[in-house]
Coordinates of C-alpha atoms and ligand atoms in Angstrom, one line a residue:
Chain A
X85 CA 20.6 2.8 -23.2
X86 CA 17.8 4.8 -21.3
X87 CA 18.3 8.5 -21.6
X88 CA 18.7 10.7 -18.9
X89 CA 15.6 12.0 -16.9
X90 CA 15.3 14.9 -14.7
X91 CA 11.8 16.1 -12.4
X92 CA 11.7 20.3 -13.2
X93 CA 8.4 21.0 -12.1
X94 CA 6.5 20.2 -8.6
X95 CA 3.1 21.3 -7.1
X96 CA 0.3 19.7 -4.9
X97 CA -2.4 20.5 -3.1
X98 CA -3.1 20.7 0.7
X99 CA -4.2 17.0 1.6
X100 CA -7.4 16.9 4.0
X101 CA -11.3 16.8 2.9
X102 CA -11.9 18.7 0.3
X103 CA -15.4 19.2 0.4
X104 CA -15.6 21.7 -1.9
X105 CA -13.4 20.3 -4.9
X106 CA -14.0 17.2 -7.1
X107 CA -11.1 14.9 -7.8
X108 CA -11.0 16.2 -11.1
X109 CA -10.9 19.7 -10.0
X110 CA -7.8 18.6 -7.4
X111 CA -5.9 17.0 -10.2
X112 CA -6.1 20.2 -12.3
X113 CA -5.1 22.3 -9.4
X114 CA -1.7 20.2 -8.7
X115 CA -0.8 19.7 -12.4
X116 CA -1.1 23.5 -13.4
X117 CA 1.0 23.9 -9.9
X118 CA 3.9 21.9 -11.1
X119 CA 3.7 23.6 -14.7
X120 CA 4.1 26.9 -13.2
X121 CA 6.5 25.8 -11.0
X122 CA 8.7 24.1 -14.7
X123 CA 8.6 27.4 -15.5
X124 CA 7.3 25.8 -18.9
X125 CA 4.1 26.0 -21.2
X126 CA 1.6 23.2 -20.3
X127 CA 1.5 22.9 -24.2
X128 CA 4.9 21.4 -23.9
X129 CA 3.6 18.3 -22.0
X130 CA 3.4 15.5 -24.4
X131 CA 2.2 12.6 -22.2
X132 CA 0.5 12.0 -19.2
X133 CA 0.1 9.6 -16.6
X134 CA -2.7 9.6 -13.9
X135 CA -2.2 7.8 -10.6
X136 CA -5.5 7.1 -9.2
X137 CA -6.7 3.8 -7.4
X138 CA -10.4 3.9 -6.5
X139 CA -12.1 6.7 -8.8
X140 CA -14.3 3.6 -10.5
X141 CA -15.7 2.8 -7.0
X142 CA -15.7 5.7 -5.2
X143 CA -16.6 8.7 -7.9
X144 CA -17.7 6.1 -10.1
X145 CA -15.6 7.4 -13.0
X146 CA -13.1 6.2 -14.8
X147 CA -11.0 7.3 -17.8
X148 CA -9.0 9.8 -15.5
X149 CA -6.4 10.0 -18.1
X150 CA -8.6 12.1 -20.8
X151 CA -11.0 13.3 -18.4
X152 CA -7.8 15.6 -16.6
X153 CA -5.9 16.4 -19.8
X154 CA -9.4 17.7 -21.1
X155 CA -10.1 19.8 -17.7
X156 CA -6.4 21.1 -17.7
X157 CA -6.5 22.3 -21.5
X158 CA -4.5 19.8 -22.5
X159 CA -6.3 17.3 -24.5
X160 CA -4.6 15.7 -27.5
X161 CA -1.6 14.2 -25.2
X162 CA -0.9 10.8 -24.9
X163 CA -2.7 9.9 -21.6
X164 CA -3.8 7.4 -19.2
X165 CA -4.5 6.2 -15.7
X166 CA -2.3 3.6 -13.8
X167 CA -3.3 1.5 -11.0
X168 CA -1.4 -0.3 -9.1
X169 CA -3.6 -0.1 -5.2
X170 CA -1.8 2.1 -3.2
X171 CA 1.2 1.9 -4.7
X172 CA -0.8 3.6 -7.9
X173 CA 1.6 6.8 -7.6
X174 CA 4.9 5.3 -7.5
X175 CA 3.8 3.3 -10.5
X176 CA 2.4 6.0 -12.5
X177 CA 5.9 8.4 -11.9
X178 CA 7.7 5.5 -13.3
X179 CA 5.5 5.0 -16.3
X180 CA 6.8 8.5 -17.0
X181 CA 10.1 7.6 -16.3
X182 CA 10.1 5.3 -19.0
X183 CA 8.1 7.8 -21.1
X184 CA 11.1 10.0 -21.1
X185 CA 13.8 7.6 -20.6
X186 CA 13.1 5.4 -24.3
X187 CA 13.1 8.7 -26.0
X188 CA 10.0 8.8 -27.6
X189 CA 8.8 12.1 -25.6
X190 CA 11.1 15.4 -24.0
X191 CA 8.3 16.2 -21.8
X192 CA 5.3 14.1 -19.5
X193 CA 3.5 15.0 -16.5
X194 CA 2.1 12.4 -14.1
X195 CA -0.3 13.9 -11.4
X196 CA -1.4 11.3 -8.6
X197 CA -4.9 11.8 -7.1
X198 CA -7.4 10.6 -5.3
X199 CA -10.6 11.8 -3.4
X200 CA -11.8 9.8 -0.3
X201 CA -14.7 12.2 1.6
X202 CA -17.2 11.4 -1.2
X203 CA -17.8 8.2 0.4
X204 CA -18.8 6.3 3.4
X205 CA -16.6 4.9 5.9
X206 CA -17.3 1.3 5.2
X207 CA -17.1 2.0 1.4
X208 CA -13.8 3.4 1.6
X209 CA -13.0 0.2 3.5
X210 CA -14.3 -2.3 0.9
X211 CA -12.8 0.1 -2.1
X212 CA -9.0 -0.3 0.4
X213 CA -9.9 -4.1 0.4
X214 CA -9.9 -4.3 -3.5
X215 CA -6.4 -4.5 -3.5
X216 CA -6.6 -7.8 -2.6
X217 CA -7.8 -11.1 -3.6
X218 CA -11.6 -10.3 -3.4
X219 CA -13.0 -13.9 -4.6
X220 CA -10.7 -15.9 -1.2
X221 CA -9.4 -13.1 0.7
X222 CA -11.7 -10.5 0.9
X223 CA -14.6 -13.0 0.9
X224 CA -13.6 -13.9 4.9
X225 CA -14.7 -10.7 6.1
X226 CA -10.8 -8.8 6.5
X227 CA -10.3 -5.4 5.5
X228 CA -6.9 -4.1 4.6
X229 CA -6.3 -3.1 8.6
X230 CA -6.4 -6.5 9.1
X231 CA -4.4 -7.5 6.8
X232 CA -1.3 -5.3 7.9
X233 CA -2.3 -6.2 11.7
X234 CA -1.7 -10.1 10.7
X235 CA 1.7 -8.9 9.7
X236 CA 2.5 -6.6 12.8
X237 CA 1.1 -9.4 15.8
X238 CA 3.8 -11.6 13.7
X239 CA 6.6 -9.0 13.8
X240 CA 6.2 -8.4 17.5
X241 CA 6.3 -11.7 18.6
X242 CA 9.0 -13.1 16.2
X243 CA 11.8 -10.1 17.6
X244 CA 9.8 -9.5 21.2
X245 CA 9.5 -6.2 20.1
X246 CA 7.2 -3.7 22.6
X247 CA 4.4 -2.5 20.4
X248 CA 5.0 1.0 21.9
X249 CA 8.7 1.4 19.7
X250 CA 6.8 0.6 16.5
X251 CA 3.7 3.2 17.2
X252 CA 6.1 5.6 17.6
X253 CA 6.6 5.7 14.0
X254 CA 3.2 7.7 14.3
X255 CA 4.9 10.4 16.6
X256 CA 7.7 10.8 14.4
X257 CA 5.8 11.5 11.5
X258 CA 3.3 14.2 13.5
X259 CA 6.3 16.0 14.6
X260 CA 7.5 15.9 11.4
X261 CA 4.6 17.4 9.9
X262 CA 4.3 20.5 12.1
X263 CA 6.2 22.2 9.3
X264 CA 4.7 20.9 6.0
X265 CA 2.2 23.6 4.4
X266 CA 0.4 20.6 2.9
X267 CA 0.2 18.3 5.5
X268 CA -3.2 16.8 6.6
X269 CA -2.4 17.0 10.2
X270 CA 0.2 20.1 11.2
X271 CA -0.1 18.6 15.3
X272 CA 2.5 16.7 17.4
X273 CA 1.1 13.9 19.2
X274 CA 2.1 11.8 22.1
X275 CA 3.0 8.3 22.5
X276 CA 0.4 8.1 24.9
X277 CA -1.9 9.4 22.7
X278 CA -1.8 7.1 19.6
X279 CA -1.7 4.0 22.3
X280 CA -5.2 5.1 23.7
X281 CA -6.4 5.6 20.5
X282 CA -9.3 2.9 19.3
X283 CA -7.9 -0.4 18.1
X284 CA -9.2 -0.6 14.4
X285 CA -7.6 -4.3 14.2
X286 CA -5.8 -5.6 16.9
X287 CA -3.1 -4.8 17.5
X288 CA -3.2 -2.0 14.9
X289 CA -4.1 1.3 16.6
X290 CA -6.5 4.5 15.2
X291 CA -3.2 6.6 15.3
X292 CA -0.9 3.9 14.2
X293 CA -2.8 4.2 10.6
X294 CA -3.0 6.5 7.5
X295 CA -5.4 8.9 7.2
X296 CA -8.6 9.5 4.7
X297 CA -7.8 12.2 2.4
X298 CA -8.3 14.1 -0.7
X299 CA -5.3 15.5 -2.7
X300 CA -3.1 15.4 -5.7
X301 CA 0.6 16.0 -6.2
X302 CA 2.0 16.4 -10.0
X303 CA 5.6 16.4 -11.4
X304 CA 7.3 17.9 -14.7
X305 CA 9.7 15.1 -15.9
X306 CA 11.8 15.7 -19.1
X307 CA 14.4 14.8 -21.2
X308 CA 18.2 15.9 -21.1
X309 CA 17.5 18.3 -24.5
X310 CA 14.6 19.7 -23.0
X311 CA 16.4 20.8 -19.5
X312 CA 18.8 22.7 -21.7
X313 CA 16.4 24.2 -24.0
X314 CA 14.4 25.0 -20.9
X315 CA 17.5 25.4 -18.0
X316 CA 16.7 26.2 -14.1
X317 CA 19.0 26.3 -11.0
X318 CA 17.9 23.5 -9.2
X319 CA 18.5 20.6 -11.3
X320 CA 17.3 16.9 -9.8
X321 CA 18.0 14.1 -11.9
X322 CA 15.6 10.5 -11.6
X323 CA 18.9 7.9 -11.4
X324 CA 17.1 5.1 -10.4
X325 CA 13.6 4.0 -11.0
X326 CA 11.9 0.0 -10.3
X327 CA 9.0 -1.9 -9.7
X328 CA 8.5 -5.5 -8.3
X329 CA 5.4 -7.5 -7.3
X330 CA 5.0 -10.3 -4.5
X331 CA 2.8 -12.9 -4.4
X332 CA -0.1 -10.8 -4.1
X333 CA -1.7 -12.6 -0.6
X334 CA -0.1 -12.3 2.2
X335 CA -0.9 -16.0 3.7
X336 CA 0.4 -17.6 0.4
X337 CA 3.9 -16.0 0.9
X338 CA 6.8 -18.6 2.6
X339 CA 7.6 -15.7 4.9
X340 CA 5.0 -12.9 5.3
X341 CA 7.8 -10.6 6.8
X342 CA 10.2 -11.0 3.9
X343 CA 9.3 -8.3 2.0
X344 CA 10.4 -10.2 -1.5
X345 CA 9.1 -7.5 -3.9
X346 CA 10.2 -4.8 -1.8
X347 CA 14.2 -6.2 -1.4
X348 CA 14.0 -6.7 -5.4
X349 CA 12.6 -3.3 -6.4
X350 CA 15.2 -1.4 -3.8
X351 CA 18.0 -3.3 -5.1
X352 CA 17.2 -2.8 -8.2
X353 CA 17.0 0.8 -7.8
X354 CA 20.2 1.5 -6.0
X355 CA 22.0 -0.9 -8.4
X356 CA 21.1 1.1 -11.7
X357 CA 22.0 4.6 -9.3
X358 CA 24.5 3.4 -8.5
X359 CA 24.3 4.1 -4.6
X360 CA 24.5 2.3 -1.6
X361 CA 22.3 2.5 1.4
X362 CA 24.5 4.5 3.7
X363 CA 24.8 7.3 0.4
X364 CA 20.9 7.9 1.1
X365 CA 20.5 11.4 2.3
X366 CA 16.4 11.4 3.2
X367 CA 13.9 8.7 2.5
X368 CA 10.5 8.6 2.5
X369 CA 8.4 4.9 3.0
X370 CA 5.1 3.8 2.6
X371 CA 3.8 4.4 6.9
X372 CA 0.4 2.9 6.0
X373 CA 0.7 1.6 9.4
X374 CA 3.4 2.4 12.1
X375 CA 4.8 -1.3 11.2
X376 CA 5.2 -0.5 7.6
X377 CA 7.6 2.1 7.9
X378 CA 9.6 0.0 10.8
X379 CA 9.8 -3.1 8.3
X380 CA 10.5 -0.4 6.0
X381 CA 14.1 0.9 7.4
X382 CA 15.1 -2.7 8.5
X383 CA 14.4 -4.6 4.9
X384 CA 16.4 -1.4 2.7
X385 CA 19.7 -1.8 5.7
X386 CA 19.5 1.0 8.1
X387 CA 18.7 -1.4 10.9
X388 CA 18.8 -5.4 11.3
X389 CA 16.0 -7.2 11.4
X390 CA 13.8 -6.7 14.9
X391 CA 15.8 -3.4 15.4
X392 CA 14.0 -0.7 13.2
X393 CA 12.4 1.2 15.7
X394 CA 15.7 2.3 17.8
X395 CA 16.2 4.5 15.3
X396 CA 12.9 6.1 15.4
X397 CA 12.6 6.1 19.7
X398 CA 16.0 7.8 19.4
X399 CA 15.4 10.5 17.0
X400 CA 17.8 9.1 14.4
X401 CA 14.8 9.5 11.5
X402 CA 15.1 13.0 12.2
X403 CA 16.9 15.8 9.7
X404 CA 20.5 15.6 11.0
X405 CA 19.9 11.6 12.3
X406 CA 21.4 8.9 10.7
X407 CA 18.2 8.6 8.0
X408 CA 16.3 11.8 8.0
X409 CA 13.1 9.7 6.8
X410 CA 9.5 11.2 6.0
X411 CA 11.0 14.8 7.0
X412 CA 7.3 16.1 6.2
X413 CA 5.2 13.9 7.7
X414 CA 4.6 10.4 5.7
X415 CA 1.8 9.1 5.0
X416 CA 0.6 9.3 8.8
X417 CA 0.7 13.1 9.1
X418 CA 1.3 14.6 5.7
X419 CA -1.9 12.3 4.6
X420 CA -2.6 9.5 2.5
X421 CA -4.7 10.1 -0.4
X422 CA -3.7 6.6 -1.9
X423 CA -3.0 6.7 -5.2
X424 CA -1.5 10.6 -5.0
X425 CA 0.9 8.8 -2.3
X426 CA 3.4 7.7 -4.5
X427 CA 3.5 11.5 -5.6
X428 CA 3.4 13.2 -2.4
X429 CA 6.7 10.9 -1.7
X430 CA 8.8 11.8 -4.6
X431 CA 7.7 15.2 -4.2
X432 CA 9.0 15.3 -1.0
X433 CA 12.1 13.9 -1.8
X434 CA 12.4 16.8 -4.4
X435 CA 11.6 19.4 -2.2
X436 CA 14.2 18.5 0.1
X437 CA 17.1 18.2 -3.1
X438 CA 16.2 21.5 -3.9
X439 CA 16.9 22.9 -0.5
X440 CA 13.2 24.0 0.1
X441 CA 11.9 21.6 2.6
X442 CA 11.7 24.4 5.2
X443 CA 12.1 23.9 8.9
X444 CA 13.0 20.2 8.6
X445 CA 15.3 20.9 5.7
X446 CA 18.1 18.1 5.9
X447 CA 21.2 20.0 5.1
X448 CA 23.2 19.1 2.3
X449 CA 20.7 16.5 0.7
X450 CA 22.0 15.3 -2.2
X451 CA 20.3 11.6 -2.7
X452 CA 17.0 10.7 -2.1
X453 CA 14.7 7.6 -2.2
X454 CA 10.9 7.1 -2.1
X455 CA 9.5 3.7 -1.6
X456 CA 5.8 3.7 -2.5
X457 CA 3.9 0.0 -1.4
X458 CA 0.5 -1.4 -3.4
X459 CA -1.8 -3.6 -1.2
X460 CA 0.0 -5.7 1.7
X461 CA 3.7 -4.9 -0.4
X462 CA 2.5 -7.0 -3.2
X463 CA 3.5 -4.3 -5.9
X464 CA 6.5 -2.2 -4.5
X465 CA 7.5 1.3 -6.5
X466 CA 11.1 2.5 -5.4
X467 CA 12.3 5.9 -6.9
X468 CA 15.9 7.7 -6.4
X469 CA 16.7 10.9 -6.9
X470 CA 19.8 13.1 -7.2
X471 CA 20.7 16.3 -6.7
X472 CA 22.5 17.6 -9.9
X473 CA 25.5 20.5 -9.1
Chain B
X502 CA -21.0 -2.5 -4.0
X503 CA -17.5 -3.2 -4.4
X504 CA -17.9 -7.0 -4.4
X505 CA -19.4 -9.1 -7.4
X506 CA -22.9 -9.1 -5.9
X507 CA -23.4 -12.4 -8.8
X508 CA -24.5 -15.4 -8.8
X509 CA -22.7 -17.0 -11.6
X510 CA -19.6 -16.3 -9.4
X511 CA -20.8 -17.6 -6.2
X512 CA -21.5 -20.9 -8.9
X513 CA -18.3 -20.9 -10.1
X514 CA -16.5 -21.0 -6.4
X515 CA -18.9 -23.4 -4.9
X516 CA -16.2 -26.9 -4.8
X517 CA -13.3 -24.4 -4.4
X518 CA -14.8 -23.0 -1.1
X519 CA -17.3 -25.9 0.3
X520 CA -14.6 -28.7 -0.7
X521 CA -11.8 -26.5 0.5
X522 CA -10.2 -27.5 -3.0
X523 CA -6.0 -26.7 -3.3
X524 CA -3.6 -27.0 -5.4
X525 CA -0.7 -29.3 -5.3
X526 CA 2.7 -28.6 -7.3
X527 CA 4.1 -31.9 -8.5
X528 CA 6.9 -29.8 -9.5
X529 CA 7.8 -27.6 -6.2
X530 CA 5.4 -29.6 -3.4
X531 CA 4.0 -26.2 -2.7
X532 CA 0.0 -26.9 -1.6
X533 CA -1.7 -23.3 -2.3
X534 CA -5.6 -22.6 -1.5
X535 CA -7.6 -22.4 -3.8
X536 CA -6.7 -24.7 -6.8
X537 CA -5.6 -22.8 -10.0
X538 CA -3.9 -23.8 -13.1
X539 CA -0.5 -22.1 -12.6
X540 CA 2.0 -22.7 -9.3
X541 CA 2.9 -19.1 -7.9
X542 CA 6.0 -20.0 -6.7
X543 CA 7.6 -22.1 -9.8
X544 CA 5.2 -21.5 -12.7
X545 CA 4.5 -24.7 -13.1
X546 CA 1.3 -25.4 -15.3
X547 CA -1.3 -28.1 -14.4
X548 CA -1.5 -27.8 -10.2
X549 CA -3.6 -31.0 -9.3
X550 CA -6.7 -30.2 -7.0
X551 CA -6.3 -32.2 -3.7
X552 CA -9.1 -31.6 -0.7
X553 CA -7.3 -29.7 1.9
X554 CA -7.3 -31.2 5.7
X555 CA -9.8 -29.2 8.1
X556 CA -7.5 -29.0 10.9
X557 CA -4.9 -26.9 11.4
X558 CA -3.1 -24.3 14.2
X559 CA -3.3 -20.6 14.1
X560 CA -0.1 -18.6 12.7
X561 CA -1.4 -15.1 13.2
X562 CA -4.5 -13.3 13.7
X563 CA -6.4 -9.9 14.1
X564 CA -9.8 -8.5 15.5
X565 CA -12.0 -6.7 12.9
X566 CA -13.5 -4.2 14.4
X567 CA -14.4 -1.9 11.3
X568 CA -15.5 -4.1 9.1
X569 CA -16.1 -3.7 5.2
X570 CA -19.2 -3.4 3.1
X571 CA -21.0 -6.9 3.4
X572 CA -19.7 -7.7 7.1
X573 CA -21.2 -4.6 8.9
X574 CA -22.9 -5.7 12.5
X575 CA -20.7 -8.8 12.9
X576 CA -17.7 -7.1 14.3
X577 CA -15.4 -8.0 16.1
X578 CA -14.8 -10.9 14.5
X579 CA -11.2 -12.8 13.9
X580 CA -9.4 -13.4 10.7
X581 CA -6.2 -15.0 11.0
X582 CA -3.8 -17.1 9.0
X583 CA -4.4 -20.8 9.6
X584 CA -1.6 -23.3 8.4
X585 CA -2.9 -26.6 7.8
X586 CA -1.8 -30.2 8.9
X587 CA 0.1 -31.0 5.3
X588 CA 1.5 -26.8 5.5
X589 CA -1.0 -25.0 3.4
X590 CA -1.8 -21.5 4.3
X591 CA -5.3 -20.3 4.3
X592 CA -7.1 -17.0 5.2
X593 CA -10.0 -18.2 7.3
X594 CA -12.3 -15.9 9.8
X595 CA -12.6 -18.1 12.8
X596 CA -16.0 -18.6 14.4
X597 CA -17.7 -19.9 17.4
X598 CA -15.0 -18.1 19.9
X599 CA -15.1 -14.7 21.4
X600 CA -11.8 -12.8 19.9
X601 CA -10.1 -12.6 23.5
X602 CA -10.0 -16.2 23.9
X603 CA -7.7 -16.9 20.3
X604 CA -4.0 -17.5 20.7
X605 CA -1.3 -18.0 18.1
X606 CA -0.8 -21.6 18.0
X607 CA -4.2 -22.5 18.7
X608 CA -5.9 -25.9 17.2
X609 CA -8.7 -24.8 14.9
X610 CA -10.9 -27.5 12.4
X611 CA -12.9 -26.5 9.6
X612 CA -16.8 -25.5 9.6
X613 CA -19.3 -25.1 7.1
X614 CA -20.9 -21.4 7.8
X615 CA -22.6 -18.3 6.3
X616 CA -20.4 -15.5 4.7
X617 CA -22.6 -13.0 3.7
X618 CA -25.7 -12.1 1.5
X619 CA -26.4 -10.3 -1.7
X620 CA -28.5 -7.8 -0.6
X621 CA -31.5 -8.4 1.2
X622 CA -33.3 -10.8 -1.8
X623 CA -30.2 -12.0 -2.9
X624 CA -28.7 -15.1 -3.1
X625 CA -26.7 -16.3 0.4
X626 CA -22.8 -17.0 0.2
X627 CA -21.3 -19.9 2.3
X628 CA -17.9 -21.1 2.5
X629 CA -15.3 -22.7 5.3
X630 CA -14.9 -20.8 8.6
X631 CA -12.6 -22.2 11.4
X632 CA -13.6 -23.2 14.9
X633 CA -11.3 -23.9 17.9
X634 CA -11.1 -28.3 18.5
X635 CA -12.3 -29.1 21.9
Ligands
LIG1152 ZN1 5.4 -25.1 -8.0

């Protein structure tokens, strides 16, 4: 019987280029951040987990998980990093999840981080491109664009869906973002705007895609004896943590719009919270791309298949909608530094539970649910969170 | 360098990728590119190669127009998803065809081309590319 597991501490920082800090130096920054924020001594942290995709290519270090528990003061804790591509966050929160859950520790941190400016544009691409199968996939020349774009020319012409109702995922989530402190981009733009925007792989738009980013998010999870040792007002309780993987290439799926891994891992979540969709409060989902976060309302139930964008062209993703989703911008506005992602989300979804989400504060929030992807949905991280009276 | 700029690798691939060697499941029927030991879909343990067909039709397709390390100067170029005539599935990039002139459903055959080079000394990698049938 897994034990109960509640999130007391939060911090991040800002996500844009951080010139001026190292990717160590950002992971130390969010984890003290959420310590403060626990209200705890960062002595109490027992474990910690380290979500970080691309520091071996990109910084070329490795070992993130003593590396930040030495910079942070804390070394002598159980640590290490977790990969899992872009879904590297999600992953690494539910590492610590388990952490807690089993028993064996009352207190872990996971921080989620990743550093993108120190590279070049096309090394970035080729690091992306490493979440996929790099000896028959990667070898034809796609990048991870691409990938997603095969995926989005097949959605539009399966449902004769207008490519303009999925990009305006990208508009929702700029709006959105307006209002979030840390958000990479705090500007609205127009549906006109991400449509003229440069195709990076056809049909897949500049503006219809994540942005490169530097950041870090961290969260204080701990057990049920530590929250009373250590008590707070705003209590939020981890009721449903799950992971599933795909077949890792998109080609060599039956359907490359299922979504296999993603159904199992959101069932699988809401089963063991015992929620169902229409309970959901706010949600946050993986908007790599404008059609990842359209797939991404139709595969958990808030629309049938074809349909997901009418709720975003008619505001229904907004706070006081029918699924206030990616209230602070997503990963299109609020930034996507990729293995933080999974972070950022949960984070989010905390912020909102506690009632300090700011201007887009959905009122009342009381269930959240963050669905972190890896690669083209080949490793799918769902997390659900409650708000605890 | 993100890719295994190595040569014992390229060795190792050579049948997979100039053969274009699968995998048939005598268990399931699935056909999967390239051969391996273990069926993805049943689990099944002992996939016997088979040499794929060279023709097939398009299922989907994109335009790379930023391309990654290895691939710089050749964009725009097409990858899509090609489904062969006995239903395998391959990732192919398509060549001799300018990107506007591709359509979903279009008749493609196998061609032995260039991928890319290890560095400027290095060895040169070659593999299957897809062409349209005239
Ligand atoms: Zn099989």
């Amino acid at each position: 019987m897994a034990g109960r597991v509640y999130v007391i501490g939060a911090g991040a920082t800002k996500i844009g280029e951080h010139w001026d800090k190292s990717l160590r130096e950002l992971a130390v920054e969010a984890l003290l951040a959420a310590v403060k924020d626990a209200g705890i001594s960062k002595r109490e942290i027992e474990a910690l987990y380290v979500g970080n995709m691309m520091s071996g290519q990109l910084q070329g270090q490795e070992h993130l998980g003593a590396l930040v528990a030495t910079w942070a003061g804390i070394p002598g804790v159980a640590a290490c990093k977790v990969e899992a591509a872009c879904a590297s966050g999600g992953v690494a929160f539910h590492q610590a999840y388990l952490a807690v859950a089993s028993g064996l520790y009352d207190c872990v941190a996971v921080v989620g981080v990743e550093k993108m400016t120190d590279a070049l544009p096309s090394d970035v691409t080729a690091a992306l491109a490493t979440a996929e199968d790099q000896e028959y996939v990667v070898f034809t020349g796609a990048s991870f664009v691409g990938l997603n774009a095969l995926l989005y020319r097949l959605y539009l012409e399966k449902y004769g869906v207008k490519q303009e109702n999925v990009a305006s995922f990208a508009v929702h989530c700029h709006k959105m973002a307006v209002a979030n402190p840390y958000a990479q981009f705090r500007r609205a733009v127009s549906l006109e705007e991400v449509m003229s925007s440069p195709l990076i792989a056809d049909p897949i738009r500049l503006l219809e895609c994540a942005p490169v980013g530097d950041g870090a998010a961290a969260l204080i999870l701990c057990s049920e004896g530590f929250l009373k040792r250590n008590p707070r007002d705003e209590i939020v309780e981890v009721t449903g943590s799950s992971v599933a993987t795909d077949v890792l290439s998109v080609h060599e799926r039956k359907d490359p719009l299922d979504a296999a891994a993603f159904r199992r891992a959101v069932e699988a979540a809401m089963r063991m919270s015992r929620v169902e969709v229409n309970d959901i409060d706010v949600l946050e989902v993986h908007d790599a791309f404008t059609i990842l976060g359209v797939l991404s309302l139709e595969v958990t139930g808030f629309a049938p298949k074809g349909e997901g964008s009418r709720l975003v062209v008619e505001g229904e993703l907004e706070p006081g909608g029918k699924i206030p989703t990616n209230t602070l911008g997503g990963l299109k506005a609020r930034g996507h530094p990729v293995g933080a992602t999974g972070v950022y989300q949960i984070l989010d979804v905390v912020l909102q539970l506690r009632g300090k989400a700011g201007p887009n504060q959905v009122s009342e929030a009381e269930i959240g649910m963050a669905q972190n992807f890896g690669g083209v949905a080949g490793t799918v991280a769902v997390n659900v969170l409650k708000r605890v009276r | 360098m993100v890719w295994a700029e190595s040569v014992p690798r390229v060795w190792r691939e050579r049948v997979r990728k100039y053969r274009l060697i699968g995998g048939r499941c005598p268990s399931c029927g699935n056909v999967t590119y390239p051969h391996r030991l273990v069926c993805p879909f049943c689990g099944y343990e002992g996939l016997e190669p088979i040499e794929l067909p060279r023709r097939g039709k398009v299922v989907t397709f994109t335009v790379i127009r930023h391309p990654p390390r290895g691939f710089e100067g050749r964009e725009p170029y097409v990858i899509a998803i090609v489904e062969l005539e006995n239903g395998a599935r391959i990732l192919a990039q398509l060549t001799d065809v300018r990107p506007d002139e591709v359509r979903v459903g279009m008749e493609v055959e196998g061609v032995f081309r260039k991928f890319r080079e290890q560095s400027s000394s290095g060895i040169i990698e070659y593999g299957i590319k897809f062409r349209p049938v005239i």
